[in-house]
Amino acid sequence: MARIIDVELNNIIGENVKKLRIEKKMSQKELSDRLESYAVYICRGSISRIESYERTVTDFELKALSEVLGVSIYDLFSK
């Protein structure tokens, strides 16, 4: 049986992060910069990898992303 980390995707919020970021008219760099105010340091390239499901997201990062994007954590998971 495959473990959860054995799947091709490294997160399940990438599409919603990208959609919400674009709705807020925010570049990946702007998102990265705003995350710093929450002491979360994700470079622009890592934002890109999150959005393309290539990078995992920690619980601290998840909370900061929801704050910066102005949504609940649950909204990051919704389809």
Short mmCIF file of N, CA and C in Angstrom, two decimals:
data_model
loop_
_atom_site.label_atom_id
_atom_site.label_comp_id
_atom_site.label_asym_id
_atom_site.label_seq_id
_atom_site.Cartn_x
_atom_site.Cartn_y
_atom_site.Cartn_z
N MET A 1 0.84 -1.18 0.00
CA MET A 1 0.00 0.00 0.00
C MET A 1 0.89 1.24 0.00
N ALA A 2 0.56 2.19 -0.85
CA ALA A 2 1.34 3.41 -0.97
C ALA A 2 1.10 4.31 0.24
N ARG A 3 2.17 4.92 0.70
CA ARG A 3 2.04 5.90 1.78
C ARG A 3 1.64 7.22 1.17
N ILE A 4 1.10 8.11 1.99
CA ILE A 4 0.63 9.40 1.49
C ILE A 4 1.76 10.20 0.83
N ILE A 5 2.99 10.02 1.30
CA ILE A 5 4.09 10.79 0.72
C ILE A 5 4.65 10.14 -0.55
N ASP A 6 4.11 9.00 -0.94
CA ASP A 6 4.57 8.32 -2.15
C ASP A 6 3.79 8.73 -3.40
N VAL A 7 2.93 9.71 -3.28
CA VAL A 7 2.16 10.16 -4.43
C VAL A 7 2.96 11.17 -5.23
N GLU A 8 2.50 11.46 -6.44
CA GLU A 8 3.21 12.40 -7.30
C GLU A 8 3.13 13.84 -6.80
N LEU A 9 2.02 14.21 -6.18
CA LEU A 9 1.84 15.58 -5.71
C LEU A 9 2.41 15.72 -4.30
N ASN A 10 3.06 16.85 -4.05
CA ASN A 10 3.64 17.10 -2.74
C ASN A 10 2.76 17.98 -1.86
N ASN A 11 1.65 18.46 -2.39
CA ASN A 11 0.67 19.20 -1.61
C ASN A 11 -0.66 19.12 -2.36
N ILE A 12 -1.72 19.58 -1.70
CA ILE A 12 -3.03 19.56 -2.36
C ILE A 12 -3.65 20.95 -2.45
N ILE A 13 -2.85 21.98 -2.18
CA ILE A 13 -3.39 23.34 -2.19
C ILE A 13 -2.84 24.21 -3.31
N GLY A 14 -1.92 23.68 -4.09
CA GLY A 14 -1.23 24.47 -5.11
C GLY A 14 -2.14 25.24 -6.05
N GLU A 15 -3.14 24.57 -6.58
CA GLU A 15 -4.05 25.21 -7.52
C GLU A 15 -4.80 26.37 -6.86
N ASN A 16 -5.25 26.16 -5.62
CA ASN A 16 -5.98 27.22 -4.92
C ASN A 16 -5.08 28.39 -4.54
N VAL A 17 -3.85 28.11 -4.17
CA VAL A 17 -2.90 29.20 -3.88
C VAL A 17 -2.73 30.07 -5.11
N LYS A 18 -2.52 29.44 -6.25
CA LYS A 18 -2.33 30.18 -7.49
C LYS A 18 -3.59 30.98 -7.85
N LYS A 19 -4.75 30.34 -7.78
CA LYS A 19 -6.01 31.00 -8.11
C LYS A 19 -6.25 32.21 -7.21
N LEU A 20 -6.08 32.04 -5.92
CA LEU A 20 -6.31 33.13 -4.97
C LEU A 20 -5.29 34.25 -5.14
N ARG A 21 -4.05 33.88 -5.39
CA ARG A 21 -3.00 34.88 -5.61
C ARG A 21 -3.32 35.74 -6.82
N ILE A 22 -3.74 35.11 -7.89
CA ILE A 22 -4.09 35.84 -9.12
C ILE A 22 -5.33 36.70 -8.89
N GLU A 23 -6.32 36.17 -8.17
CA GLU A 23 -7.51 36.97 -7.86
C GLU A 23 -7.15 38.23 -7.09
N LYS A 24 -6.13 38.14 -6.23
CA LYS A 24 -5.68 39.29 -5.44
C LYS A 24 -4.71 40.18 -6.23
N LYS A 25 -4.50 39.82 -7.51
CA LYS A 25 -3.57 40.56 -8.38
C LYS A 25 -2.18 40.69 -7.74
N MET A 26 -1.71 39.55 -7.24
CA MET A 26 -0.45 39.49 -6.54
C MET A 26 0.52 38.61 -7.33
N SER A 27 1.72 39.08 -7.52
CA SER A 27 2.74 38.24 -8.16
C SER A 27 3.28 37.23 -7.15
N GLN A 28 3.99 36.25 -7.65
CA GLN A 28 4.62 35.28 -6.75
C GLN A 28 5.61 36.00 -5.82
N LYS A 29 6.32 36.97 -6.34
CA LYS A 29 7.27 37.74 -5.54
C LYS A 29 6.55 38.53 -4.45
N GLU A 30 5.43 39.14 -4.80
CA GLU A 30 4.66 39.89 -3.79
C GLU A 30 4.16 38.96 -2.68
N LEU A 31 3.69 37.78 -3.06
CA LEU A 31 3.24 36.81 -2.06
C LEU A 31 4.40 36.43 -1.16
N SER A 32 5.54 36.16 -1.76
CA SER A 32 6.74 35.83 -0.99
C SER A 32 7.09 36.95 -0.01
N ASP A 33 7.07 38.19 -0.48
CA ASP A 33 7.40 39.33 0.37
C ASP A 33 6.42 39.49 1.52
N ARG A 34 5.14 39.30 1.25
CA ARG A 34 4.11 39.46 2.29
C ARG A 34 4.20 38.35 3.33
N LEU A 35 4.61 37.18 2.93
CA LEU A 35 4.77 36.08 3.88
C LEU A 35 5.85 36.39 4.92
N GLU A 36 6.83 37.19 4.53
CA GLU A 36 7.90 37.55 5.45
C GLU A 36 7.38 38.28 6.68
N SER A 37 6.27 39.02 6.55
CA SER A 37 5.72 39.72 7.70
C SER A 37 5.16 38.74 8.74
N TYR A 38 5.01 37.48 8.36
CA TYR A 38 4.58 36.43 9.28
C TYR A 38 5.77 35.53 9.66
N ALA A 39 6.97 36.01 9.37
CA ALA A 39 8.21 35.26 9.65
C ALA A 39 8.23 33.92 8.92
N VAL A 40 7.62 33.90 7.74
CA VAL A 40 7.63 32.72 6.89
C VAL A 40 8.38 33.11 5.62
N TYR A 41 9.47 32.42 5.37
CA TYR A 41 10.35 32.78 4.27
C TYR A 41 10.26 31.73 3.16
N ILE A 42 9.45 32.04 2.17
CA ILE A 42 9.29 31.18 1.00
C ILE A 42 9.67 32.04 -0.20
N CYS A 43 10.73 31.68 -0.88
CA CYS A 43 11.17 32.48 -2.03
C CYS A 43 10.19 32.35 -3.19
N ARG A 44 10.31 33.23 -4.17
CA ARG A 44 9.42 33.22 -5.32
C ARG A 44 9.45 31.87 -6.03
N GLY A 45 10.62 31.30 -6.16
CA GLY A 45 10.74 29.99 -6.81
C GLY A 45 10.00 28.90 -6.06
N SER A 46 10.01 28.98 -4.74
CA SER A 46 9.29 27.99 -3.94
C SER A 46 7.78 28.19 -4.05
N ILE A 47 7.33 29.44 -4.18
CA ILE A 47 5.91 29.69 -4.43
C ILE A 47 5.51 28.99 -5.73
N SER A 48 6.34 29.13 -6.74
CA SER A 48 6.08 28.47 -8.03
C SER A 48 5.99 26.95 -7.85
N ARG A 49 6.89 26.38 -7.06
CA ARG A 49 6.88 24.93 -6.85
C ARG A 49 5.68 24.48 -6.03
N ILE A 50 5.21 25.33 -5.10
CA ILE A 50 3.98 25.01 -4.37
C ILE A 50 2.81 24.98 -5.34
N GLU A 51 2.74 26.00 -6.19
CA GLU A 51 1.63 26.10 -7.15
C GLU A 51 1.64 24.97 -8.17
N SER A 52 2.79 24.39 -8.43
CA SER A 52 2.87 23.27 -9.37
C SER A 52 2.97 21.92 -8.65
N TYR A 53 2.64 21.93 -7.35
CA TYR A 53 2.57 20.72 -6.54
C TYR A 53 3.91 20.02 -6.33
N GLU A 54 5.01 20.70 -6.56
CA GLU A 54 6.33 20.09 -6.45
C GLU A 54 6.95 20.26 -5.07
N ARG A 55 6.35 21.08 -4.21
CA ARG A 55 6.92 21.38 -2.89
C ARG A 55 5.87 21.17 -1.82
N THR A 56 6.29 20.59 -0.71
CA THR A 56 5.38 20.44 0.42
C THR A 56 5.16 21.79 1.11
N VAL A 57 4.13 21.85 1.94
CA VAL A 57 3.80 23.06 2.67
C VAL A 57 3.66 22.69 4.14
N THR A 58 4.40 23.40 5.00
CA THR A 58 4.31 23.13 6.43
C THR A 58 3.06 23.76 7.02
N ASP A 59 2.73 23.38 8.24
CA ASP A 59 1.56 23.96 8.89
C ASP A 59 1.74 25.46 9.12
N PHE A 60 2.93 25.90 9.47
CA PHE A 60 3.20 27.33 9.64
C PHE A 60 3.01 28.09 8.33
N GLU A 61 3.50 27.50 7.25
CA GLU A 61 3.35 28.12 5.93
C GLU A 61 1.89 28.17 5.51
N LEU A 62 1.16 27.11 5.79
CA LEU A 62 -0.25 27.05 5.46
C LEU A 62 -1.02 28.17 6.16
N LYS A 63 -0.75 28.35 7.43
CA LYS A 63 -1.42 29.42 8.20
C LYS A 63 -1.08 30.79 7.63
N ALA A 64 0.19 31.03 7.34
CA ALA A 64 0.61 32.32 6.79
C ALA A 64 0.01 32.55 5.41
N LEU A 65 -0.02 31.53 4.57
CA LEU A 65 -0.63 31.67 3.24
C LEU A 65 -2.09 32.07 3.36
N SER A 66 -2.81 31.44 4.29
CA SER A 66 -4.23 31.79 4.44
C SER A 66 -4.39 33.23 4.91
N GLU A 67 -3.52 33.68 5.80
CA GLU A 67 -3.58 35.06 6.30
C GLU A 67 -3.29 36.05 5.18
N VAL A 68 -2.22 35.82 4.45
CA VAL A 68 -1.82 36.75 3.38
C VAL A 68 -2.87 36.79 2.27
N LEU A 69 -3.43 35.64 1.95
CA LEU A 69 -4.43 35.57 0.88
C LEU A 69 -5.83 35.95 1.36
N GLY A 70 -5.98 36.15 2.67
CA GLY A 70 -7.25 36.62 3.21
C GLY A 70 -8.36 35.60 3.18
N VAL A 71 -8.01 34.33 3.36
CA VAL A 71 -9.00 33.26 3.35
C VAL A 71 -8.75 32.34 4.55
N SER A 72 -9.70 31.47 4.83
CA SER A 72 -9.48 30.49 5.89
C SER A 72 -8.58 29.38 5.35
N ILE A 73 -7.98 28.66 6.24
CA ILE A 73 -7.17 27.51 5.84
C ILE A 73 -8.01 26.54 5.02
N TYR A 74 -9.26 26.36 5.43
CA TYR A 74 -10.15 25.44 4.73
C TYR A 74 -10.38 25.84 3.28
N ASP A 75 -10.37 27.15 3.01
CA ASP A 75 -10.54 27.63 1.63
C ASP A 75 -9.37 27.21 0.74
N LEU A 76 -8.20 27.04 1.33
CA LEU A 76 -7.06 26.58 0.54
C LEU A 76 -7.24 25.15 0.08
N PHE A 77 -8.05 24.38 0.79
CA PHE A 77 -8.27 22.97 0.45
C PHE A 77 -9.49 22.74 -0.42
N SER A 78 -10.39 23.73 -0.50
CA SER A 78 -11.65 23.51 -1.23
C SER A 78 -11.43 23.47 -2.74
N LYS A 79 -12.30 22.77 -3.41
CA LYS A 79 -12.20 22.65 -4.88
C LYS A 79 -13.02 23.70 -5.55
#
